[in-house]
Amino acid sequence: MNFMASTQPENRLLGPQSDSQRTLYPYVTGTSVVALKYKDGILMAADMGGSYGSTLRYKSVERMKPIGKHSLLGASGEISDFQEILRYLDELILYDNMWDDGNSLGPKEVHNYLTRVMYNRRNKFNPLWNSLVLGGVKNGQKYLGMVNMIGVNFEDNHVATGFGNHLARPILRQEWHENLSFEDGVRLLEKCMRVLLYRDRSAVNKLQVDVFLKMAPNQIYSLAKLLWSLT
Amino acid sequence: MSSIGTGYDLSVTTFSPDGRVFQIEYAAKAVDNSGTVIGIKCKDGIVMGVEKLITSKMMLPGSNRRIHSVHRHSGMAVAGLAADGRQIVARAKSEATNYESVYGEAIPIKELAQRVASYVHLCTLYWWLRPFGCGVILGGYDRDGPQLYMVEPSGISYRYFGAAIGKGKQAAKTEIEKLKLSEMTCREGVIEVAKIIYKVHDEAKDKAFELEMSWVCDESKQQHQKVPDDLLEEAKVAARAALEEMDAD
């Protein structure tokens, strides 16, 4: 056995410049995002909080953004990584627009791109610390998918991230059905967000709710950011 | 202007005794052989139009795009060797996205024109590179308003309110000078550009051509895009009518 102190890093997989370049912990994080398909499109909700550890530090963080003409991206997890993802997507959509050929990237394509990005980063042990919800409508087809920091991705009629998976999805499994009306969808989302506000310590009482409409594909409508007081 | 530069025209790194670089001038001739490209600056934006000469009846209409978007707010119309043009457009796109990722705002058109001109000029400095055989009309809308630049194969770039390159450039320039550009909106500009292109098209030498037009203006929300189909049709109809009127005289 060699008793001399090793000058090489213990784990050769990481290489010489390992730790300072890898994501180890998230710093400013967003909590759950909940989304569901309804009759005319997609409904997505997320609160506007950015937590710094256990402090609810930022109260006006927009965790949902429209991507291109057809999709909405909602993120939980590290906010700075979400901003970086938005930059990648911005460039992707820009190059797509520059073709100027009447075609544009739809939600399925964007979801696939994000999955590739997340999975490849995870394989380099430097993940983007997010769980992403990607929903949208293209050519009348609704699409709702999720991808997280280890690259797991799937598509479903209703998705949630983080605590939403434990608190909101059981509600959605019970009460979701095809062809929900807009009002019913919003009511269902509000119910989920209310439960999250009660039980998730990092939830904040200011919401962002976005709608993606089948009929008017260029319209993303931001419902008034509801301010509830804790009853 | 055509003089034989015997002996001094073999390399782009050789000056002739009267101070000319012949290779660059020959490159400009390649531009003069292509279909006319026009750009005008109207009061609320830029309109660019290209006379795309159709070399084969088998070509699909709408293919062979000559006007490319360089960023959201700017576009380039290319005349001359198409493959060279593609290279310049790719470089301009890359400069534009690079500027935005460093400075956080869309590249000012003046800056973009300077960078493209530098790149074109670069290829006139080395004996192992040939000059680009294409001229470019660059139009965009930034916070200083709409701007139009033209870059020649020599690497010169100037700002214009009306520019033309290609076969019919002399005739086109004369026509542009007749227009009152400062009072024209882009909608009207589109019709005028179509009329000019139809007018300078030489029916005898070249058979068919396809008209391609783009604009960046307040109406397109300062985004560079193809002129909408209905307006394009309207422009073509007006242009054909104007031609017939002229022939009838």
Tab-separated table of C-alpha atoms in Angstrom:
chain	number	residue	atom	x	y	z
A	1	MET	CA	0.000	0.000	0.000
A	2	ASN	CA	1.276	3.433	-0.817
A	3	PHE	CA	1.169	5.589	2.317
A	4	MET	CA	2.158	8.852	0.619
A	5	ALA	CA	-0.562	11.437	0.266
A	6	SER	CA	-2.061	11.314	-3.152
A	7	THR	CA	-1.671	14.422	-5.280
A	8	GLN	CA	-4.279	13.278	-7.750
A	9	PRO	CA	-7.971	13.860	-7.084
A	10	GLU	CA	-9.499	10.838	-5.442
A	11	ASN	CA	-12.120	10.256	-8.030
A	12	ARG	CA	-10.585	10.168	-11.482
A	13	LEU	CA	-13.908	10.576	-13.157
A	14	LEU	CA	-14.024	14.203	-12.177
A	15	GLY	CA	-10.693	15.365	-13.535
A	16	PRO	CA	-8.361	18.090	-12.279
A	17	GLN	CA	-10.722	21.052	-12.357
A	18	SER	CA	-13.575	19.179	-10.820
A	19	ASP	CA	-15.417	20.695	-7.930
A	20	SER	CA	-15.392	24.401	-8.637
A	21	GLN	CA	-16.961	23.879	-12.043
A	22	ARG	CA	-19.775	21.541	-11.123
A	23	THR	CA	-23.185	22.367	-9.763
A	24	LEU	CA	-23.233	21.022	-6.247
A	25	TYR	CA	-26.144	22.776	-4.585
A	26	PRO	CA	-28.922	25.043	-5.777
A	27	TYR	CA	-28.979	28.527	-4.224
A	28	VAL	CA	-32.062	30.474	-5.239
A	29	THR	CA	-34.853	28.051	-5.923
A	30	GLY	CA	-38.433	28.079	-7.103
A	31	THR	CA	-40.957	25.600	-5.794
A	32	SER	CA	-43.644	23.614	-7.610
A	33	VAL	CA	-45.136	24.193	-11.040
A	34	VAL	CA	-48.500	22.586	-11.827
A	35	ALA	CA	-49.964	22.237	-15.305
A	36	LEU	CA	-52.876	20.499	-16.981
A	37	LYS	CA	-54.454	20.085	-20.403
A	38	TYR	CA	-57.935	21.455	-20.773
A	39	LYS	CA	-60.389	21.646	-23.647
A	40	ASP	CA	-58.764	24.486	-25.578
A	41	GLY	CA	-55.138	24.118	-24.560
A	42	ILE	CA	-52.838	24.183	-21.582
A	43	LEU	CA	-53.142	25.808	-18.164
A	44	MET	CA	-50.044	26.261	-16.053
A	45	ALA	CA	-49.540	27.806	-12.626
A	46	ALA	CA	-46.535	28.574	-10.470
A	47	ASP	CA	-46.031	30.888	-7.566
A	48	MET	CA	-43.737	33.858	-7.865
A	49	GLY	CA	-41.354	33.007	-5.068
A	50	GLY	CA	-37.591	32.540	-5.138
A	51	SER	CA	-36.305	31.013	-1.905
A	52	TYR	CA	-32.769	31.409	-0.673
A	53	GLY	CA	-32.509	28.308	1.434
A	54	SER	CA	-35.246	28.610	4.027
A	55	THR	CA	-35.715	32.350	3.497
A	56	LEU	CA	-38.519	33.327	1.146
A	57	ARG	CA	-36.315	35.988	-0.385
A	58	TYR	CA	-37.670	37.033	-3.797
A	59	LYS	CA	-41.388	37.474	-4.223
A	60	SER	CA	-41.739	38.514	-7.854
A	61	VAL	CA	-39.871	35.884	-9.799
A	62	GLU	CA	-41.529	34.918	-13.067
A	63	ARG	CA	-41.000	31.197	-13.290
A	64	MET	CA	-42.997	30.738	-16.474
A	65	LYS	CA	-42.059	32.149	-19.871
A	66	PRO	CA	-43.440	31.767	-23.377
A	67	ILE	CA	-41.093	30.066	-25.839
A	68	GLY	CA	-41.570	30.837	-29.505
A	69	LYS	CA	-45.101	30.909	-30.810
A	70	HIS	CA	-46.320	27.615	-29.460
A	71	SER	CA	-45.003	26.828	-26.000
A	72	LEU	CA	-44.832	27.778	-22.356
A	73	LEU	CA	-41.944	26.786	-20.100
A	74	GLY	CA	-42.311	26.611	-16.338
A	75	ALA	CA	-39.378	25.801	-14.065
A	76	SER	CA	-38.746	24.881	-10.489
A	77	GLY	CA	-35.313	24.579	-8.937
A	78	GLU	CA	-32.313	26.858	-9.375
A	79	ILE	CA	-33.436	30.172	-10.872
A	80	SER	CA	-30.087	31.035	-12.439
A	81	ASP	CA	-30.086	27.722	-14.310
A	82	PHE	CA	-33.595	28.523	-15.526
A	83	GLN	CA	-32.299	31.846	-16.854
A	84	GLU	CA	-29.498	30.031	-18.651
A	85	ILE	CA	-31.999	27.625	-20.206
A	86	LEU	CA	-34.007	30.632	-21.388
A	87	ARG	CA	-30.895	31.931	-23.147
A	88	TYR	CA	-30.335	28.620	-24.933
A	89	LEU	CA	-33.975	28.543	-25.985
A	90	ASP	CA	-33.848	32.156	-27.110
A	91	GLU	CA	-31.020	31.337	-29.493
A	92	LEU	CA	-32.823	28.197	-30.658
A	93	ILE	CA	-35.989	30.127	-31.444
A	94	LEU	CA	-34.037	32.958	-33.084
A	95	TYR	CA	-32.330	30.604	-35.529
A	96	ASP	CA	-35.653	28.919	-36.176
A	97	ASN	CA	-37.277	32.274	-36.960
A	98	MET	CA	-34.475	33.316	-39.276
A	99	TRP	CA	-35.376	30.570	-41.740
A	100	ASP	CA	-38.534	32.582	-42.308
A	101	ASP	CA	-40.165	29.583	-43.987
A	102	GLY	CA	-43.556	29.503	-42.312
A	103	ASN	CA	-42.486	26.732	-39.955
A	104	SER	CA	-41.791	27.060	-36.270
A	105	LEU	CA	-40.663	24.816	-33.412
A	106	GLY	CA	-43.576	23.354	-31.491
A	107	PRO	CA	-43.782	22.181	-27.874
A	108	LYS	CA	-42.789	18.601	-28.701
A	109	GLU	CA	-39.613	19.768	-30.435
A	110	VAL	CA	-38.692	22.169	-27.646
A	111	HIS	CA	-39.322	19.468	-25.048
A	112	ASN	CA	-37.059	17.079	-26.897
A	113	TYR	CA	-34.322	19.708	-27.138
A	114	LEU	CA	-34.552	20.412	-23.411
A	115	THR	CA	-34.395	16.702	-22.611
A	116	ARG	CA	-31.180	16.394	-24.603
A	117	VAL	CA	-29.662	19.415	-22.862
A	118	MET	CA	-30.612	18.217	-19.364
A	119	TYR	CA	-29.502	14.647	-19.902
A	120	ASN	CA	-26.178	15.612	-21.417
A	121	ARG	CA	-25.404	17.977	-18.562
A	122	ARG	CA	-26.264	15.261	-16.062
A	123	ASN	CA	-23.877	12.897	-17.777
A	124	LYS	CA	-21.072	15.383	-17.273
A	125	PHE	CA	-21.923	15.569	-13.564
A	126	ASN	CA	-22.815	19.227	-13.995
A	127	PRO	CA	-26.603	19.342	-14.057
A	128	LEU	CA	-28.900	22.271	-14.615
A	129	TRP	CA	-30.698	22.040	-11.315
A	130	ASN	CA	-34.261	22.335	-12.568
A	131	SER	CA	-37.475	20.466	-13.108
A	132	LEU	CA	-39.073	21.847	-16.227
A	133	VAL	CA	-42.657	21.775	-17.441
A	134	LEU	CA	-43.147	22.392	-21.141
A	135	GLY	CA	-46.660	22.812	-22.471
A	136	GLY	CA	-48.148	24.178	-25.646
A	137	VAL	CA	-50.385	23.839	-28.646
A	138	LYS	CA	-49.379	23.494	-32.285
A	139	ASN	CA	-51.724	22.851	-35.180
A	140	GLY	CA	-54.503	22.175	-32.734
A	141	GLN	CA	-52.510	19.482	-30.944
A	142	LYS	CA	-52.035	19.979	-27.208
A	143	TYR	CA	-48.778	18.848	-25.631
A	144	LEU	CA	-47.680	18.779	-22.007
A	145	GLY	CA	-44.365	17.322	-20.889
A	146	MET	CA	-41.881	17.395	-18.061
A	147	VAL	CA	-38.123	16.940	-17.823
A	148	ASN	CA	-35.983	17.113	-14.707
A	149	MET	CA	-32.342	17.506	-13.804
A	150	ILE	CA	-31.451	13.873	-14.228
A	151	GLY	CA	-32.987	13.831	-17.672
A	152	VAL	CA	-36.132	11.875	-16.875
A	153	ASN	CA	-38.823	13.085	-19.251
A	154	PHE	CA	-42.397	12.164	-19.976
A	155	GLU	CA	-45.619	13.481	-21.370
A	156	ASP	CA	-48.953	13.435	-19.623
A	157	ASN	CA	-52.333	15.115	-19.283
A	158	HIS	CA	-51.306	16.803	-16.063
A	159	VAL	CA	-47.835	17.289	-14.602
A	160	ALA	CA	-46.260	18.884	-11.584
A	161	THR	CA	-42.791	19.390	-10.179
A	162	GLY	CA	-41.381	19.092	-6.688
A	163	PHE	CA	-43.965	19.147	-3.959
A	164	GLY	CA	-46.645	19.429	-6.573
A	165	ASN	CA	-46.040	15.780	-7.412
A	166	HIS	CA	-46.974	14.755	-3.886
A	167	LEU	CA	-49.693	17.263	-3.088
A	168	ALA	CA	-51.241	18.352	-6.386
A	169	ARG	CA	-51.132	15.285	-8.610
A	170	PRO	CA	-53.397	13.134	-6.414
A	171	ILE	CA	-56.002	15.885	-6.677
A	172	LEU	CA	-55.504	16.023	-10.443
A	173	ARG	CA	-55.733	12.250	-10.783
A	174	GLN	CA	-59.106	12.328	-9.058
A	175	GLU	CA	-60.606	15.375	-10.664
A	176	TRP	CA	-59.034	15.811	-14.090
A	177	HIS	CA	-61.017	14.736	-17.118
A	178	GLU	CA	-60.872	15.348	-20.858
A	179	ASN	CA	-62.459	18.550	-22.081
A	180	LEU	CA	-62.242	20.530	-18.896
A	181	SER	CA	-63.652	23.972	-19.450
A	182	PHE	CA	-61.466	26.994	-18.840
A	183	GLU	CA	-63.223	27.903	-15.596
A	184	ASP	CA	-63.082	24.327	-14.290
A	185	GLY	CA	-59.408	24.115	-15.181
A	186	VAL	CA	-58.589	27.321	-13.356
A	187	ARG	CA	-60.628	26.202	-10.361
A	188	LEU	CA	-58.763	22.898	-10.301
A	189	LEU	CA	-55.388	24.637	-10.533
A	190	GLU	CA	-56.356	27.057	-7.773
A	191	LYS	CA	-57.305	24.139	-5.582
A	192	CYS	CA	-53.891	22.565	-6.133
A	193	MET	CA	-52.071	25.844	-5.507
A	194	ARG	CA	-54.057	26.419	-2.334
A	195	VAL	CA	-53.050	23.021	-0.941
A	196	LEU	CA	-49.458	23.792	-1.866
A	197	LEU	CA	-49.661	27.137	-0.105
A	198	TYR	CA	-50.887	25.424	3.059
A	199	ARG	CA	-48.438	22.589	3.109
A	200	ASP	CA	-45.280	23.600	1.192
A	201	ARG	CA	-43.078	25.803	3.332
A	202	SER	CA	-41.419	27.392	0.299
A	203	ALA	CA	-44.677	28.392	-1.349
A	204	VAL	CA	-45.524	32.053	-1.559
A	205	ASN	CA	-48.965	33.544	-1.855
A	206	LYS	CA	-48.490	35.300	-5.189
A	207	LEU	CA	-49.232	33.291	-8.307
A	208	GLN	CA	-48.536	33.393	-11.978
A	209	VAL	CA	-51.108	31.559	-14.048
A	210	ASP	CA	-50.692	31.252	-17.815
A	211	VAL	CA	-52.912	29.874	-20.488
A	212	PHE	CA	-52.077	28.504	-23.865
A	213	LEU	CA	-55.024	28.605	-26.192
A	214	LYS	CA	-55.643	26.206	-29.057
A	215	MET	CA	-57.818	28.612	-30.927
A	216	ALA	CA	-55.516	31.585	-30.881
A	217	PRO	CA	-52.076	30.047	-30.978
A	218	ASN	CA	-50.239	33.328	-30.755
A	219	GLN	CA	-51.940	34.402	-27.617
A	220	ILE	CA	-50.487	33.721	-24.240
A	221	TYR	CA	-52.604	35.270	-21.666
A	222	SER	CA	-51.319	35.979	-18.235
A	223	LEU	CA	-54.163	35.859	-15.787
A	224	ALA	CA	-53.924	38.541	-13.161
A	225	LYS	CA	-51.298	37.552	-10.690
A	226	LEU	CA	-53.544	36.669	-7.824
A	227	LEU	CA	-52.639	37.961	-4.415
A	228	TRP	CA	-54.188	35.895	-1.693
A	229	SER	CA	-53.948	36.550	1.935
A	230	LEU	CA	-53.412	33.536	4.111
A	231	THR	CA	-56.863	32.728	5.470
B	1	MET	CA	-13.524	51.339	-66.791
B	2	SER	CA	-12.340	48.081	-68.225
B	3	SER	CA	-8.650	48.038	-68.694
B	4	ILE	CA	-6.457	45.010	-69.000
B	5	GLY	CA	-4.261	44.716	-65.975
B	6	THR	CA	-1.819	42.345	-67.569
B	7	GLY	CA	0.541	40.985	-65.006
B	8	TYR	CA	-0.853	43.018	-62.114
B	9	ASP	CA	-4.131	41.179	-61.869
B	10	LEU	CA	-3.005	37.730	-60.900
B	11	SER	CA	-3.130	38.167	-57.149
B	12	VAL	CA	-5.157	40.191	-54.745
B	13	THR	CA	-1.949	41.194	-53.006
B	14	THR	CA	-0.576	43.031	-56.021
B	15	PHE	CA	-1.135	46.706	-56.773
B	16	SER	CA	-1.018	47.931	-60.333
B	17	PRO	CA	1.185	50.918	-61.178
B	18	ASP	CA	-1.814	53.216	-61.103
B	19	GLY	CA	-2.762	52.082	-57.611
B	20	ARG	CA	-5.573	49.637	-58.326
B	21	VAL	CA	-6.068	46.124	-57.081
B	22	PHE	CA	-7.505	44.393	-60.111
B	23	GLN	CA	-8.696	41.260	-58.401
B	24	ILE	CA	-11.093	43.306	-56.294
B	25	GLU	CA	-12.415	45.051	-59.371
B	26	TYR	CA	-12.937	41.705	-61.070
B	27	ALA	CA	-14.813	40.523	-57.991
B	28	ALA	CA	-17.104	43.519	-58.387
B	29	LYS	CA	-17.791	42.402	-61.954
B	30	ALA	CA	-19.180	39.136	-60.589
B	31	VAL	CA	-21.689	41.220	-58.665
B	32	ASP	CA	-22.613	43.185	-61.764
B	33	ASN	CA	-23.584	40.001	-63.548
B	34	SER	CA	-26.252	39.022	-61.070
B	35	GLY	CA	-29.887	40.046	-60.887
B	36	THR	CA	-30.677	43.518	-59.547
B	37	VAL	CA	-30.972	44.025	-55.807
B	38	ILE	CA	-32.510	47.209	-54.430
B	39	GLY	CA	-32.881	48.663	-50.969
B	40	ILE	CA	-34.648	51.844	-49.928
B	41	LYS	CA	-35.090	53.621	-46.620
B	42	CYS	CA	-38.607	54.907	-46.157
B	43	LYS	CA	-39.716	57.090	-43.334
B	44	ASP	CA	-40.808	54.194	-41.114
B	45	GLY	CA	-38.504	51.384	-42.241
B	46	ILE	CA	-36.488	49.634	-44.938
B	47	VAL	CA	-37.714	47.746	-47.994
B	48	MET	CA	-35.456	45.421	-49.989
B	49	GLY	CA	-36.220	43.722	-53.263
B	50	VAL	CA	-34.405	41.171	-55.415
B	51	GLU	CA	-34.837	40.304	-59.082
B	52	LYS	CA	-34.212	36.566	-58.941
B	53	LEU	CA	-33.383	35.409	-62.450
B	54	ILE	CA	-34.793	31.954	-63.001
B	55	THR	CA	-32.180	29.777	-64.605
B	56	SER	CA	-34.301	26.673	-64.965
B	57	LYS	CA	-38.009	26.061	-65.451
B	58	MET	CA	-37.687	23.153	-63.035
B	59	MET	CA	-37.001	25.426	-60.084
B	60	LEU	CA	-39.678	25.625	-57.433
B	61	PRO	CA	-40.935	29.156	-56.820
B	62	GLY	CA	-39.869	30.344	-53.406
B	63	SER	CA	-36.625	28.426	-53.433
B	64	ASN	CA	-33.218	30.083	-53.739
B	65	ARG	CA	-33.830	32.681	-51.042
B	66	ARG	CA	-31.717	35.753	-51.692
B	67	ILE	CA	-32.844	37.784	-48.696
B	68	HIS	CA	-31.865	36.423	-45.301
B	69	SER	CA	-32.685	37.515	-41.783
B	70	VAL	CA	-29.557	38.219	-39.823
B	71	HIS	CA	-31.239	38.833	-36.501
B	72	ARG	CA	-34.738	39.737	-35.419
B	73	HIS	CA	-34.310	43.344	-36.487
B	74	SER	CA	-32.181	43.125	-39.618
B	75	GLY	CA	-31.807	41.382	-42.925
B	76	MET	CA	-29.449	41.093	-45.859
B	77	ALA	CA	-30.090	40.901	-49.566
B	78	VAL	CA	-27.258	39.307	-51.537
B	79	ALA	CA	-26.132	39.857	-55.127
B	80	GLY	CA	-23.376	37.936	-56.883
B	81	LEU	CA	-22.015	34.460	-56.202
B	82	ALA	CA	-24.681	32.819	-54.065
B	83	ALA	CA	-22.338	30.524	-52.178
B	84	ASP	CA	-20.121	33.445	-51.186
B	85	GLY	CA	-23.231	35.250	-50.064
B	86	ARG	CA	-24.213	32.372	-47.801
B	87	GLN	CA	-20.858	32.636	-46.084
B	88	ILE	CA	-21.282	36.343	-45.437
B	89	VAL	CA	-24.793	35.846	-44.066
B	90	ALA	CA	-23.579	33.078	-41.753
B	91	ARG	CA	-20.836	35.339	-40.457
B	92	ALA	CA	-23.241	38.222	-39.926
B	93	LYS	CA	-25.639	35.956	-37.994
B	94	SER	CA	-22.811	34.790	-35.812
B	95	GLU	CA	-21.625	38.375	-35.149
B	96	ALA	CA	-25.148	39.419	-34.260
B	97	THR	CA	-25.775	36.607	-31.784
B	98	ASN	CA	-22.344	37.058	-30.273
B	99	TYR	CA	-22.943	40.785	-29.718
B	100	GLU	CA	-26.269	40.071	-28.074
B	101	SER	CA	-24.863	37.468	-25.730
B	102	VAL	CA	-22.064	39.817	-24.637
B	103	TYR	CA	-23.896	43.169	-24.490
B	104	GLY	CA	-27.447	42.034	-23.835
B	105	GLU	CA	-29.014	44.095	-26.625
B	106	ALA	CA	-29.581	43.639	-30.329
B	107	ILE	CA	-26.572	44.614	-32.388
B	108	PRO	CA	-26.792	48.189	-33.710
B	109	ILE	CA	-26.953	48.149	-37.496
B	110	LYS	CA	-23.927	50.396	-37.788
B	111	GLU	CA	-21.877	47.921	-35.766
B	112	LEU	CA	-23.149	44.996	-37.801
B	113	ALA	CA	-22.284	46.741	-41.056
B	114	GLN	CA	-18.797	47.484	-39.784
B	115	ARG	CA	-18.229	43.886	-38.785
B	116	VAL	CA	-19.473	42.510	-42.092
B	117	ALA	CA	-17.364	45.018	-43.997
B	118	SER	CA	-14.273	44.065	-41.965
B	119	TYR	CA	-14.864	40.430	-42.739
B	120	VAL	CA	-15.269	41.064	-46.451
B	121	HIS	CA	-12.161	43.247	-46.418
B	122	LEU	CA	-10.208	40.536	-44.616
B	123	CYS	CA	-10.519	38.308	-47.627
B	124	THR	CA	-8.802	40.906	-49.802
B	125	LEU	CA	-5.628	40.941	-47.745
B	126	TYR	CA	-4.180	37.475	-48.230
B	127	TRP	CA	-2.923	35.807	-51.354
B	128	TRP	CA	-4.346	32.456	-50.282
B	129	LEU	CA	-7.890	33.810	-50.003
B	130	ARG	CA	-9.963	35.216	-52.792
B	131	PRO	CA	-12.265	38.213	-52.381
B	132	PHE	CA	-15.964	37.582	-51.963
B	133	GLY	CA	-17.759	37.740	-55.282
B	134	CYS	CA	-20.871	39.275	-53.838
B	135	GLY	CA	-22.257	42.562	-52.675
B	136	VAL	CA	-24.674	42.855	-49.823
B	137	ILE	CA	-27.430	45.293	-48.956
B	138	LEU	CA	-28.034	45.273	-45.217
B	139	GLY	CA	-31.167	46.816	-43.793
B	140	GLY	CA	-32.257	47.013	-40.195
B	141	TYR	CA	-34.139	48.882	-37.498
B	142	ASP	CA	-32.499	49.702	-34.199
B	143	ARG	CA	-32.986	52.469	-31.666
B	144	ASP	CA	-31.587	55.047	-34.060
B	145	GLY	CA	-34.345	54.177	-36.480
B	146	PRO	CA	-34.234	52.359	-39.810
B	147	GLN	CA	-30.841	52.183	-41.519
B	148	LEU	CA	-29.577	50.876	-44.842
B	149	TYR	CA	-25.994	49.898	-45.580
B	150	MET	CA	-24.305	48.454	-48.621
B	151	VAL	CA	-21.138	46.352	-48.474
B	152	GLU	CA	-19.077	45.853	-51.631
B	153	PRO	CA	-16.532	43.101	-52.366
B	154	SER	CA	-13.728	45.546	-51.601
B	155	GLY	CA	-14.929	45.824	-48.034
B	156	ILE	CA	-16.283	49.351	-48.400
B	157	SER	CA	-19.486	49.984	-46.552
B	158	TYR	CA	-21.532	53.142	-46.656
B	159	ARG	CA	-24.897	54.109	-45.328
B	160	TYR	CA	-27.519	54.936	-47.932
B	161	PHE	CA	-31.124	55.882	-48.217
B	162	GLY	CA	-31.345	54.136	-51.557
B	163	ALA	CA	-28.976	51.522	-52.984
B	164	ALA	CA	-28.870	49.164	-55.935
B	165	ILE	CA	-26.441	46.477	-57.097
B	166	GLY	CA	-26.429	43.991	-59.930
B	167	LYS	CA	-27.288	44.149	-63.612
B	168	GLY	CA	-29.742	47.000	-63.603
B	169	LYS	CA	-28.116	49.100	-60.915
B	170	GLN	CA	-27.610	52.241	-62.996
B	171	ALA	CA	-31.202	52.336	-64.176
B	172	ALA	CA	-32.420	51.407	-60.703
B	173	LYS	CA	-30.432	54.169	-59.039
B	174	THR	CA	-31.924	56.699	-61.448
B	175	GLU	CA	-35.403	55.508	-60.569
B	176	ILE	CA	-34.723	55.557	-56.845
B	177	GLU	CA	-33.478	59.123	-57.045
B	178	LYS	CA	-36.837	60.129	-58.463
B	179	LEU	CA	-38.673	58.864	-55.374
B	180	LYS	CA	-39.467	61.082	-52.386
B	181	LEU	CA	-38.295	58.584	-49.802
B	182	SER	CA	-38.595	60.750	-46.726
B	183	GLU	CA	-42.366	61.008	-47.188
B	184	MET	CA	-43.000	57.434	-48.177
B	185	THR	CA	-44.232	54.711	-45.855
B	186	CYS	CA	-42.987	51.158	-46.254
B	187	ARG	CA	-46.314	50.035	-47.654
B	188	GLU	CA	-45.926	52.506	-50.490
B	189	GLY	CA	-42.216	51.657	-50.696
B	190	VAL	CA	-42.973	48.022	-51.413
B	191	ILE	CA	-45.040	48.995	-54.465
B	192	GLU	CA	-42.326	51.364	-55.686
B	193	VAL	CA	-39.554	48.790	-55.325
B	194	ALA	CA	-41.605	46.248	-57.273
B	195	LYS	CA	-42.196	48.801	-60.023
B	196	ILE	CA	-38.494	49.582	-60.269
B	197	ILE	CA	-37.463	45.953	-60.451
B	198	TYR	CA	-39.992	45.186	-63.141
B	199	LYS	CA	-38.824	48.233	-65.025
B	200	VAL	CA	-35.108	47.485	-65.002
B	201	HIS	CA	-35.606	43.840	-65.856
B	202	ASP	CA	-34.293	43.259	-69.327
B	203	GLU	CA	-36.846	41.118	-71.172
B	204	ALA	CA	-34.562	40.525	-74.106
B	205	LYS	CA	-31.507	39.188	-72.323
B	206	ASP	CA	-33.085	37.345	-69.387
B	207	LYS	CA	-36.320	35.493	-69.566
B	208	ALA	CA	-38.241	34.916	-66.394
B	209	PHE	CA	-37.614	36.269	-62.968
B	210	GLU	CA	-39.140	35.944	-59.524
B	211	LEU	CA	-39.551	38.928	-57.247
B	212	GLU	CA	-38.517	38.527	-53.627
B	213	MET	CA	-39.071	41.327	-51.152
B	214	SER	CA	-38.626	41.892	-47.475
B	215	TRP	CA	-39.087	44.737	-45.042
B	216	VAL	CA	-38.311	45.948	-41.530
B	217	CYS	CA	-40.696	48.626	-40.431
B	218	ASP	CA	-43.123	49.780	-37.781
B	219	GLU	CA	-45.803	47.669	-39.420
B	220	SER	CA	-43.741	44.513	-39.018
B	221	LYS	CA	-43.004	45.531	-35.423
B	222	GLN	CA	-39.384	46.285	-36.290
B	223	GLN	CA	-38.824	42.627	-37.180
B	224	HIS	CA	-37.260	41.645	-40.454
B	225	GLN	CA	-39.607	39.454	-42.458
B	226	LYS	CA	-40.781	38.649	-45.958
B	227	VAL	CA	-43.311	41.131	-47.233
B	228	PRO	CA	-46.756	39.579	-46.547
B	229	ASP	CA	-48.140	37.672	-49.543
B	230	ASP	CA	-51.143	39.901	-50.120
B	231	LEU	CA	-49.043	43.068	-50.246
B	232	LEU	CA	-46.529	41.331	-52.497
B	233	GLU	CA	-49.283	40.391	-54.935
B	234	GLU	CA	-50.613	43.926	-54.869
B	235	ALA	CA	-47.127	45.223	-55.630
B	236	LYS	CA	-46.638	42.820	-58.538
B	237	VAL	CA	-49.983	43.788	-60.045
B	238	ALA	CA	-49.206	47.495	-59.739
B	239	ALA	CA	-45.756	46.946	-61.250
B	240	ARG	CA	-47.094	45.049	-64.249
B	241	ALA	CA	-49.735	47.717	-64.778
B	242	ALA	CA	-47.107	50.465	-64.669
B	243	LEU	CA	-45.005	48.572	-67.231
B	244	GLU	CA	-47.934	48.234	-69.611
B	245	GLU	CA	-48.713	51.887	-69.264
B	246	MET	CA	-45.145	52.683	-70.205
B	247	ASP	CA	-45.198	50.332	-73.178
B	248	ALA	CA	-48.424	51.816	-74.359
B	249	ASP	CA	-46.825	55.252	-74.664
